[in-house]
XYZ file of C-alpha atoms in Angstrom:
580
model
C 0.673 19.114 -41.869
C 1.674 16.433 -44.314
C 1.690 12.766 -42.348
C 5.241 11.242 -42.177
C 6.048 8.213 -44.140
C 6.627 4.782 -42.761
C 10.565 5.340 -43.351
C 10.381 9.226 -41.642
C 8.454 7.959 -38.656
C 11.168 5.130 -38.004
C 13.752 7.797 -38.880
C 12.009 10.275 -36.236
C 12.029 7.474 -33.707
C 15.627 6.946 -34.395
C 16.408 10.463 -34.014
C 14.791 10.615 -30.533
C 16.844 7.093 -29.668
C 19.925 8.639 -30.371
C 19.170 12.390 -28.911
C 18.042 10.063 -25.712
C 15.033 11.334 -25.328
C 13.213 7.997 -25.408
C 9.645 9.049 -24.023
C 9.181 10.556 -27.717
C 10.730 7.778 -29.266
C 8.569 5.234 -27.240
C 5.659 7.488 -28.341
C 6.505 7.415 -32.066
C 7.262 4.171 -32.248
C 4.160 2.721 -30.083
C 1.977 4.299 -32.388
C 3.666 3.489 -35.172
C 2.976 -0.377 -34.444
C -0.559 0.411 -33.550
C -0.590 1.245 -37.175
C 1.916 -1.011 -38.692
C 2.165 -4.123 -36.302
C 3.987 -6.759 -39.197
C 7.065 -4.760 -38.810
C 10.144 -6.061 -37.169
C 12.942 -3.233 -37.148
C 10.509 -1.136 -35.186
C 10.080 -4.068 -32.320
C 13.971 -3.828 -32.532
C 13.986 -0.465 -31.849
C 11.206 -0.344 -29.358
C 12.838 -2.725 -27.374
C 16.226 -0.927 -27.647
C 14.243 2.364 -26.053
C 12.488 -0.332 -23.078
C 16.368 -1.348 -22.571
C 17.833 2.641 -22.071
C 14.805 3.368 -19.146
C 15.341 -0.410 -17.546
C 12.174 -2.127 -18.558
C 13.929 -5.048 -19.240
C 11.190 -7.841 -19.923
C 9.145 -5.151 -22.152
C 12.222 -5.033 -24.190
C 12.948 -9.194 -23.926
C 9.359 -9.285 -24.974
C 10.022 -6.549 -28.540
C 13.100 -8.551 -29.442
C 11.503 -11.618 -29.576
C 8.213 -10.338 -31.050
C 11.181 -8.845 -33.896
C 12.355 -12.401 -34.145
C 9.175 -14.149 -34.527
C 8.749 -11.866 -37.813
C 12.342 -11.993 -38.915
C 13.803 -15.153 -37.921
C 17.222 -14.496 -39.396
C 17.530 -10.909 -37.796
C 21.143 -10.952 -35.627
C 20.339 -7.451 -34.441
C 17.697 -8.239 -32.527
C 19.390 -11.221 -31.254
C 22.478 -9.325 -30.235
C 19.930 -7.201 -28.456
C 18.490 -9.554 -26.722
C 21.965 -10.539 -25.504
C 22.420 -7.338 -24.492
C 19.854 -7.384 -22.197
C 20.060 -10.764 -20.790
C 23.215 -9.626 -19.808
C 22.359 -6.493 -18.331
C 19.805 -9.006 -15.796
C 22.349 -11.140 -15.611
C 20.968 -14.152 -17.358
C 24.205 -14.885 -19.063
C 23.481 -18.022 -20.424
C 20.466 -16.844 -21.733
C 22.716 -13.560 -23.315
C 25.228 -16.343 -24.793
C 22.639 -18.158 -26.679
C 20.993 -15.101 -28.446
C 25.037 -13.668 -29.290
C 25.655 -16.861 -30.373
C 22.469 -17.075 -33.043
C 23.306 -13.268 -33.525
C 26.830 -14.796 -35.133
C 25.253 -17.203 -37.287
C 23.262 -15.180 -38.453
C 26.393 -12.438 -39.342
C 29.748 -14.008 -38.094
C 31.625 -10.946 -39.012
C 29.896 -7.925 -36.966
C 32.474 -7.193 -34.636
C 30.447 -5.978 -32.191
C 28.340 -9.368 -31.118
C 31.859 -10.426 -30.766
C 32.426 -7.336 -28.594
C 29.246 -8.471 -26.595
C 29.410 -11.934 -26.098
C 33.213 -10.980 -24.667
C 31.888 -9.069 -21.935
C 29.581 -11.333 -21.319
C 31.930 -13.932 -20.982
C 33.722 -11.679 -18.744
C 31.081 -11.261 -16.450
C 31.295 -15.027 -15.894
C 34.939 -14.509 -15.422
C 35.292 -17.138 -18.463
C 38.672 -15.490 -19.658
C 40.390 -17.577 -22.116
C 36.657 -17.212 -24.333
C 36.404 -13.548 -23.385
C 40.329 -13.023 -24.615
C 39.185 -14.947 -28.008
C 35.950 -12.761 -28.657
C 38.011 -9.371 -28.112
C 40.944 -10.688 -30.082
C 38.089 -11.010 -32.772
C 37.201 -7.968 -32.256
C 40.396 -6.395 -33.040
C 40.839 -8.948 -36.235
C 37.593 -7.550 -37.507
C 37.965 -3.853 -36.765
C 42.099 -3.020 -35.606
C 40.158 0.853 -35.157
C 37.769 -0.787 -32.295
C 39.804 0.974 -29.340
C 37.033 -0.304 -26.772
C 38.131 -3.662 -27.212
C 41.304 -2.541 -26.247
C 40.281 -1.251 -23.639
C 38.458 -4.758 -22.376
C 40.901 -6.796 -23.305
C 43.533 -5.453 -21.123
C 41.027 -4.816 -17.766
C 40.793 -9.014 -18.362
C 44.581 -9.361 -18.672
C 45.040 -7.154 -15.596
C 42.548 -9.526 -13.605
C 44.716 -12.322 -14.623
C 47.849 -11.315 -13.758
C 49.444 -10.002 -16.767
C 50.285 -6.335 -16.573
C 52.883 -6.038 -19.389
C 50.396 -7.590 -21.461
C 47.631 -5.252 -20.276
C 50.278 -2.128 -20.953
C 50.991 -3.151 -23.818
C 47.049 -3.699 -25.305
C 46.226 -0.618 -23.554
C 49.434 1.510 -25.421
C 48.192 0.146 -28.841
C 44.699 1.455 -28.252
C 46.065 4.998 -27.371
C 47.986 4.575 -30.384
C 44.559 4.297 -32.032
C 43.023 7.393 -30.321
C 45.126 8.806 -27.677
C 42.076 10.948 -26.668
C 40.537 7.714 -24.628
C 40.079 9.081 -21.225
C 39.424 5.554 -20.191
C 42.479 3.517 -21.358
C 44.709 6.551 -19.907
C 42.953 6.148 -16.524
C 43.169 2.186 -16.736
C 47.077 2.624 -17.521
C 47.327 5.088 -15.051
C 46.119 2.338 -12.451
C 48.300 -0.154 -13.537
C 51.312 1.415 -13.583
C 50.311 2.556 -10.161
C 50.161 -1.222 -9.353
C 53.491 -1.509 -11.169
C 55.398 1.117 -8.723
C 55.918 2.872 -12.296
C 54.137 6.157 -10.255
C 55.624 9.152 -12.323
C 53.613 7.238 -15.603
C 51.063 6.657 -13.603
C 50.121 10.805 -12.623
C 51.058 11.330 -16.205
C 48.204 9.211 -17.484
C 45.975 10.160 -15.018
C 46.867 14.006 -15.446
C 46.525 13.163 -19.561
C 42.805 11.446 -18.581
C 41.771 14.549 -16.659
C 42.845 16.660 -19.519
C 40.451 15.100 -22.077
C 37.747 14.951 -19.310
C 38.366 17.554 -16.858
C 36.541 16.897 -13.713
C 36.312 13.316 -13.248
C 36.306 12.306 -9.872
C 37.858 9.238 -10.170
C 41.114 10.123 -11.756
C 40.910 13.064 -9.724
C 41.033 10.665 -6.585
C 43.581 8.386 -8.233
C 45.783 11.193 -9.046
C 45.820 12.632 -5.098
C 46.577 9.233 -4.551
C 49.841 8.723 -7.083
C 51.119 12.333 -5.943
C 50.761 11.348 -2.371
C 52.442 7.982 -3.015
C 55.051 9.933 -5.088
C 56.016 12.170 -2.213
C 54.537 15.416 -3.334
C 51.912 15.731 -0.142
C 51.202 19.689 -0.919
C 49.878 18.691 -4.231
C 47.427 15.603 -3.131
C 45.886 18.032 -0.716
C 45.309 20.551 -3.335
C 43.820 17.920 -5.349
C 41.823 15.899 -3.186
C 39.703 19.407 -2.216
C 39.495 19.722 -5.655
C 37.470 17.230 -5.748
C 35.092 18.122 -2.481
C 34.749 20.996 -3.884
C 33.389 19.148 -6.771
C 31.538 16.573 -4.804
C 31.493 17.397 -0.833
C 30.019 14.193 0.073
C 32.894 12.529 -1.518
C 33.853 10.337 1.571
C 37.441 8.716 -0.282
C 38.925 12.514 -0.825
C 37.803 13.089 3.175
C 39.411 9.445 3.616
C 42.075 10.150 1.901
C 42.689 13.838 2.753
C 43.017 12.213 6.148
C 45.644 9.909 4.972
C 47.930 12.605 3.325
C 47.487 14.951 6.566
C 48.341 12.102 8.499
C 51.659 11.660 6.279
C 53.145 15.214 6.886
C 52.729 14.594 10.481
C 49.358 16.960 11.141
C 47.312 13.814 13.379
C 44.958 16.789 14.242
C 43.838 17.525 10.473
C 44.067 14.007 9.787
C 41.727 13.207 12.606
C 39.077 16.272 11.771
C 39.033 14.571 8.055
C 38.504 11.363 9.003
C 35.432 12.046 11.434
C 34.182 14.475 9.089
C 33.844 11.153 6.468
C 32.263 9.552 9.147
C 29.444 12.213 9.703
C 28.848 11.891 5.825
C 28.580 7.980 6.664
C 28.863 6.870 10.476
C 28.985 3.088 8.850
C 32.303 4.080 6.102
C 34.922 1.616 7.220
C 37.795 2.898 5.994
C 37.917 6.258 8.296
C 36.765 3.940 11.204
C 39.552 1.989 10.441
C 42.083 5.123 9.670
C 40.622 6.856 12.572
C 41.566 3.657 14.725
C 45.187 3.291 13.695
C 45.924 7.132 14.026
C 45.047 6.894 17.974
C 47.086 3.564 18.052
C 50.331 4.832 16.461
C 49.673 7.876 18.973
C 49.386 5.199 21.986
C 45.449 6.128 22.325
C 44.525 2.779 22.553
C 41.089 3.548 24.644
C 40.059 5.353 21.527
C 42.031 3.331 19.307
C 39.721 -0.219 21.094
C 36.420 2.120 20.125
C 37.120 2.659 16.685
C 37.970 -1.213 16.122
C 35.437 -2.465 17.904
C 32.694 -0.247 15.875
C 34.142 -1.798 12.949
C 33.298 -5.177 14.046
C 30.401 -4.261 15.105
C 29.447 -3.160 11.560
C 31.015 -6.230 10.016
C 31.466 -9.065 12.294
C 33.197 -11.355 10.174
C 35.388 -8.737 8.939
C 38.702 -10.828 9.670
C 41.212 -8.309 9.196
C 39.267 -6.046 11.371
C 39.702 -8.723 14.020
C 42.830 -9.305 13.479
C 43.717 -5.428 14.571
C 40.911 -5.698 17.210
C 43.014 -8.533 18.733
C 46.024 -6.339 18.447
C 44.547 -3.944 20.114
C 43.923 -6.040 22.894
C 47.137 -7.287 23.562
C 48.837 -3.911 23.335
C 46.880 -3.217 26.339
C 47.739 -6.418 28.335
C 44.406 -8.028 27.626
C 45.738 -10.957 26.682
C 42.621 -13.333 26.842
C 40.142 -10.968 24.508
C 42.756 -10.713 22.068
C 43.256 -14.664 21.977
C 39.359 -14.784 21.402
C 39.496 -12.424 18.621
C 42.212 -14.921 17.094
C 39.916 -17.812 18.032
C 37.036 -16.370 16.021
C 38.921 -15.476 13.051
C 40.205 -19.618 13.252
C 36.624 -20.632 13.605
C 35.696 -18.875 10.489
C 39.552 -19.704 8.297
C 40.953 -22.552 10.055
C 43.964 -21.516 7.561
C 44.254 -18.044 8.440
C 47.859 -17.886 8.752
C 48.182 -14.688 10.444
C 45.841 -15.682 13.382
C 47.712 -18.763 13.621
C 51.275 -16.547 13.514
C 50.162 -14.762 16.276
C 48.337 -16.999 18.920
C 51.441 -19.276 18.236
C 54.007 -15.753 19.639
C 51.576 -15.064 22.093
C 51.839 -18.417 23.915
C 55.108 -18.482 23.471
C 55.373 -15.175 24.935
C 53.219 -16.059 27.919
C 55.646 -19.753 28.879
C 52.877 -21.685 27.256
C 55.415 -23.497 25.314
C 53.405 -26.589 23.915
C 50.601 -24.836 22.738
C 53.067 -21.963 21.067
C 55.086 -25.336 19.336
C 51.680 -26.597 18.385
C 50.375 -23.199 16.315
C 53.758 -23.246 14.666
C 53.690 -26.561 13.176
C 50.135 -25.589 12.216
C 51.988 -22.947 10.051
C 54.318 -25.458 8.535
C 51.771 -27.681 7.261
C 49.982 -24.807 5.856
C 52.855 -22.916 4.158
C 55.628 -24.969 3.770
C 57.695 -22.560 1.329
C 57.370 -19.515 3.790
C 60.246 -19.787 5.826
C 59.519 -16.988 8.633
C 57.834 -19.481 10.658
C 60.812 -21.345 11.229
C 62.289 -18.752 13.588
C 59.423 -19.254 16.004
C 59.366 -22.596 15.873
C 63.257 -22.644 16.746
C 62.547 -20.135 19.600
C 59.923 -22.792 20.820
C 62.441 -25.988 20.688
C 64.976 -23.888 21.909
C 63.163 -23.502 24.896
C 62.202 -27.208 25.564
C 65.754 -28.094 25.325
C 65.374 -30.050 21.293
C 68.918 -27.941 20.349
C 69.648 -30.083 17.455
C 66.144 -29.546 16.200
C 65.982 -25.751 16.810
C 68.828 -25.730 14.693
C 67.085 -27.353 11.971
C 64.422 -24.838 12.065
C 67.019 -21.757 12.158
C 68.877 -23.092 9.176
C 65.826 -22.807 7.261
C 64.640 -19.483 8.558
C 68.328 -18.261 7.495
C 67.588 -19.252 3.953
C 65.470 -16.796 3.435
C 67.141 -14.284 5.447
C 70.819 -15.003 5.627
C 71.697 -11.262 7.160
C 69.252 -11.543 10.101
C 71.283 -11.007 13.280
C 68.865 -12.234 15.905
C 68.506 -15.172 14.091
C 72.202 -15.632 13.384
C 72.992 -14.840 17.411
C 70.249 -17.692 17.878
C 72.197 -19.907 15.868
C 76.044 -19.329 18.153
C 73.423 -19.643 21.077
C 72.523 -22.713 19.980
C 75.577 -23.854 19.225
C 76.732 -23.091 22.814
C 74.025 -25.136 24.201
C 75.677 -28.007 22.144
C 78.568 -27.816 23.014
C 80.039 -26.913 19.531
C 82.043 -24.137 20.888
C 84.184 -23.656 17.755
C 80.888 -23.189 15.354
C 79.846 -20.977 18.147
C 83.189 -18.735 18.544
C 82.741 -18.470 14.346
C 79.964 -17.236 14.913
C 79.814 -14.415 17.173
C 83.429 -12.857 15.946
C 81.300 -12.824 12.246
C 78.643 -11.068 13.847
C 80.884 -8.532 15.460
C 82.617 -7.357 12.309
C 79.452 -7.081 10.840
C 77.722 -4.825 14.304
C 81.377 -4.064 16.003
C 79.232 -2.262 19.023
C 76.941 -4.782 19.782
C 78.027 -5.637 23.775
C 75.500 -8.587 23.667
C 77.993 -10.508 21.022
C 81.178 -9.969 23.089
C 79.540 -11.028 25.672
C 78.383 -14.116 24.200
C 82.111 -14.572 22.412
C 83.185 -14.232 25.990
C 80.988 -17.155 27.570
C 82.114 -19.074 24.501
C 86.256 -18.705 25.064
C 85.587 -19.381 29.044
C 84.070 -22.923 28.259
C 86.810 -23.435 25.560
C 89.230 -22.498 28.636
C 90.364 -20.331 26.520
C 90.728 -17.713 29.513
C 93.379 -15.222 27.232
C 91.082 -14.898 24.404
C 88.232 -14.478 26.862
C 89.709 -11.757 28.905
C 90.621 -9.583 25.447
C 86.974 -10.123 24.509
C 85.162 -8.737 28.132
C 88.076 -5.848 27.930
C 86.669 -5.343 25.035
C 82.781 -5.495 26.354
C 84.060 -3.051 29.036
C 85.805 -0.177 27.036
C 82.489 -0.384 24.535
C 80.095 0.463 27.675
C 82.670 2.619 28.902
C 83.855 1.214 32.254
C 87.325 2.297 33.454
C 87.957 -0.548 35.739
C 92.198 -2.023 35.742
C 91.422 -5.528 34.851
C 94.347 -7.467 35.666
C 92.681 -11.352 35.429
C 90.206 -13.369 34.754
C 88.848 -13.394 38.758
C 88.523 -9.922 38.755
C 86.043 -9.855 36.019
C 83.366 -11.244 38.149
C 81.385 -8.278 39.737
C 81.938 -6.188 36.267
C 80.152 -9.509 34.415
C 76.997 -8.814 36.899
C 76.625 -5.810 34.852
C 76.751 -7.584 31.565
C 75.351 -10.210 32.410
C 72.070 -7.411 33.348
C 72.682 -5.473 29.730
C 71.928 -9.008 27.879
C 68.578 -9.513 30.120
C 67.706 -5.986 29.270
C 68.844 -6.939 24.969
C 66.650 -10.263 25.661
C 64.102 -8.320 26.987
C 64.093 -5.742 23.701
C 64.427 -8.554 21.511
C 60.908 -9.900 22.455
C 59.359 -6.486 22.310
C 60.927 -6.367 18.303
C 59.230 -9.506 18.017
C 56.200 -8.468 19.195
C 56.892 -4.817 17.675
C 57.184 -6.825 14.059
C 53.986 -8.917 14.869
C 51.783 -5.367 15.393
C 53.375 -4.120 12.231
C 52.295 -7.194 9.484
C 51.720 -5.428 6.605
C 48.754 -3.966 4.329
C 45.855 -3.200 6.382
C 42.541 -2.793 4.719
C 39.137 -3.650 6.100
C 37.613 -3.207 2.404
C 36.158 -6.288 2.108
C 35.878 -5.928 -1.372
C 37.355 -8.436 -4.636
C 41.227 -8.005 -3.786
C 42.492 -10.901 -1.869
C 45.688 -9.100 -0.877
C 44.634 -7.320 1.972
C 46.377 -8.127 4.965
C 46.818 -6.133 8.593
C 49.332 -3.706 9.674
C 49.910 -0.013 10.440
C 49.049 0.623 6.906
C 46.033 3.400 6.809
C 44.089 2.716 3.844
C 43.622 4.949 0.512
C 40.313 4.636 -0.851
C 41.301 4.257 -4.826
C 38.808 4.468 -7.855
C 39.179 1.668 -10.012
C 39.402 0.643 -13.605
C 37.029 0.830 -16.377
C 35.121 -1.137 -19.056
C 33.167 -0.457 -21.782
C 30.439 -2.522 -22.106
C 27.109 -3.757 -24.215
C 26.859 -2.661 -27.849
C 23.077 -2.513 -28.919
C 22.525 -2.732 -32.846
C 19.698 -0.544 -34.656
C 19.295 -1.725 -38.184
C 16.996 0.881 -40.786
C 16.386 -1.266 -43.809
C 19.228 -1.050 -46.075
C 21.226 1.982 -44.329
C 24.277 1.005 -42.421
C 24.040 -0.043 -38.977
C 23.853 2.672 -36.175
C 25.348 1.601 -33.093
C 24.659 2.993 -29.351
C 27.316 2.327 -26.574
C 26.077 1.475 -23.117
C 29.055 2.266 -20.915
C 29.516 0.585 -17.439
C 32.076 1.661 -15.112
C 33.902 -1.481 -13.486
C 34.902 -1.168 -10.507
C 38.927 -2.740 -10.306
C 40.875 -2.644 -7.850
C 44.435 0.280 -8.145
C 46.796 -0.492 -5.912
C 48.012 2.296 -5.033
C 48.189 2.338 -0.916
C 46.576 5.241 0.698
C 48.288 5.244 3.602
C 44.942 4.853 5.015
């Protein structure tokens, strides 16, 4: 058999490379340095094969051995980068992309490399620059498009990410990637019927993938078409049975067409896949709360913090949890821990400031709620506590501060805007008062509590007439058929009224405390996204966005560069809400 040249080994070894079968290139090329040891493209190459099957300091060791022979060689330096990065030495990875570019300022893809890498430090504004580069260089280079918009997504900018992410489909609309980024954030958008189109366009080119498969149940179920999710999501267990989000999520979608039972059995059958997987815990949890469950509802919480004790949120519906069932002083711990770890954790504070108020302890409620204001002096919900609280010690003039500001923000709130005539009454400032309560009854004409309030007004005016017309009025509404014929016999019928307000004051705390239970967003992912908050949310388990990552260079003597994409899937955060 005639022996292969210097140039057909390399080519061999190349061959293998690409064909990834790198235990016969490692072979070729090993023994072709035994032979030939002077010769720097092969270290390249070598260490290229060391970097595919992880040995990462055998391949540091072949770049460098490259460069020690061929000092100007930016291939080997960009390889180098490329696995500095991959160990996360970034610093190290910027210097060798950075000699790389000396060496050849125009190969787009160091550019491409150092981006990411830049990226990975979450050094934007130079990451934006090197992909912007990128495009300069090569306008065809959709993966860059494809990077640049995950990093305008992480900062905030989703028309700009849209819009990168369009022009790269422009490029190749066969990028199963970009479609499933776009599909996520027009999901975060609320734009949901482009978001199943992209996904259903990514599963098209790739049919199969799990993640858009996932994202898609999710977008249908968000989108109102239930039937469908479920169809899709055991699609995908019957893809991948272990797949614990389509359990979690087939859960979710059950639970939203009103089958708790199914909804249950997929949740706990996630949990026998993983005893430890939050999310169902969680799920499972708030299922057996909304159903009043709240011995099973307490187990499932409690497991969760259990498994992650300084899981906040998870506290945070552990404490509510507690209070639904009248155990006031475990909640208050829970809300005491969560302040021990985030002495700014406004929710905690929120709460332990209504439930001291609830139980009469009115200094310590007053003293949570200016906590708030100091914290978050442009959210304006506070204020209605706090005026509940000075309302209480008798500082009128100063509740009425609060409740202007509280009305600000929400001008149409009745109970606030009742508070308000209330408070005028306890002022004296009957007229204000009067005004009032007749606006609030042509705005909720069958609300007795406001004619009866009208009513006390007129009486301390001495305004008996108007006061008379207005409890007539309160009678007829709750359909009482006494003759009223003046003001003295009114008396006994007021007892009644006088009951039905105690029994509206009494309703009006539980809606306060009803509105407490149902803050919003619930996750116990304790994952990158900041936004998760607690409520009766139940929490989809999304798949996330993608990047395309580290460009390794192979260089044969004069032949054009060949180029091998490493792909890494980033994990981003849709936000599409399962309601799970």
């Amino acid at each position: 058999m005639k022996a292969l040249s210097k140039r057909e080994t390399l080519e061999r070894a190349l061959v293998a490379y690409t064909m990834g079968d790198y235990e016969l290139a490692q072979d070729v090329l090993t023994g072709y340095l035994e032979k030939y040891p002077d010769f720097p493209l092969a270290y390249n190459v070598l260490g290229n094969v060391y970097g595919k099957i992880g040995k990462y300091e055998a391949a540091i060791n072949e770049f460098k051995t490259a460069i020690a022979l061929k000092k100007d060689y930016p291939e080997a330096y960009n390889n180098l980068g490329v696995v500095y990065k991959n160990v996360r030495r970034y610093k190290e990875a910027i210097a060798a992309f950075e000699q790389a570019l000396k060496e050849a300022p125009d190969k787009c893809q160091i550019h491409y490399n150092i981006g990411n890498t830049y990226k990975a430090l979450k050094d934007y504004p130079n990451a934006v620059k090197e992909f912007k580069q990128v495009i300069k260089l090569d306008e065809k280079y959709v993966a860059a498009y494809n990077n640049l918009g995950v990093i305008y997504e992480e900062l905030g900018r989703a028309k700009d990410a849209v819009r990168i992410y369009t022009k790269g489909l422009q490029i190749d609309p066969n990028q199963p990637r970009i479609r499933y980024n776009l599909g996520i954030i027009y999901g975060k958008l609320g734009n949901l019927k482009e978001a199943k189109r992209e996904f259903e366009q990514a599963l098209k080119i790739k049919p199969g993938w799990l993640d858009a498969l996932n994202n898609l149940g999710i977008t249908l179920q968000r989108l109102g078409e239930h039937k469908r999710a479920v169809k899709i999501f055991k699609e995908l267990l019957k893809r991948d049975p272990d797949n614990l989000k389509a359990r979690n999520n087939l859960g979710v979608v059950y639970d939203k067409l009103g089958n708790r039972k199914k909804a249950v059995k997929y949740y706990r059958e996630a949990l026998k896949v993983n005893p430890n997987y939050v999310r169902a815990v969680s799920n499972l949890g708030i299922v057996f709360e909304e159903q009043g469950i709240y011995s099973e509802a307490l187990v499932e919480f409690e497991k969760i913090v259990k498994l992650k004790p300084d899981n906040l949120d998870a506290r945070i519906r552990l404490g509510n949890t507690y209070r639904l069932m009248d155990r006031f002083q475990d909640a208050i711990e829970q809300y005491t821990y969560i302040l021990g770890k985030t002495p700014e954790h406004t929710d905690a504070i929120k709460i332990l400031g209504s439930m001291y108020y609830e139980a009469g302890e009115i200094e310590k409620a007053k003293e949570f709620f200016e906590k708030l204001k100091l914290i978050e002096p442009d959210n304006k919900e506070y204020h209605f506590d706090l005026a509940m609280v000075l309302k209480d010690q008798g500082k009128y003039k100063e509740a009425e501060e609060e409740l202007k500001l509280f009305l600000e923000s929400e001008p149409e709130n009745i109970n606030a805007r009742m508070q308000m005539g209330e408070l005028y009454y306890e002022q004296g400032l009957f007229k204000y008062a009067a005004q009032v309560f007749k606006d609030l009854i042509e705005y909720d004409s069958e609300n007795p509590a406001l004619y009866y309030q009208l009513g006390r007004v007129y009486t301390k005016m001495g305004d008996t007439e108007k006061a008379i017309e207005v409890y007539e009025k309160l009678i007829t509404l709750q359909g009482t058929k006494d003759n009223l014929e003046g003001f003295d016999h009114l008396k006994d019928s007021l007892e009644l009224y006088e009951n039905a307000i105690a029994e509206y004051e009494h309703s009006f705390r539980e809606e306060r405390a009803m509105n407490l239970q149902r803050l919003k967003g619930v996750s116990f992912d304790v994952s990158e996204d900041g936004e998760e908050k607690f409520g009766d949310e139940l929490i989809v388990e999304e798949s996330t966005k993608l990047e395309e990552d580290s460009v390794p260079i192979i260089d044969i003597g004069g032949m054009e560069p060949v180029l091998s994409i490493e792909e890494e899937e980033e994990i981003g955060r849709a936000s599409c809400r399962e309601r799970v």
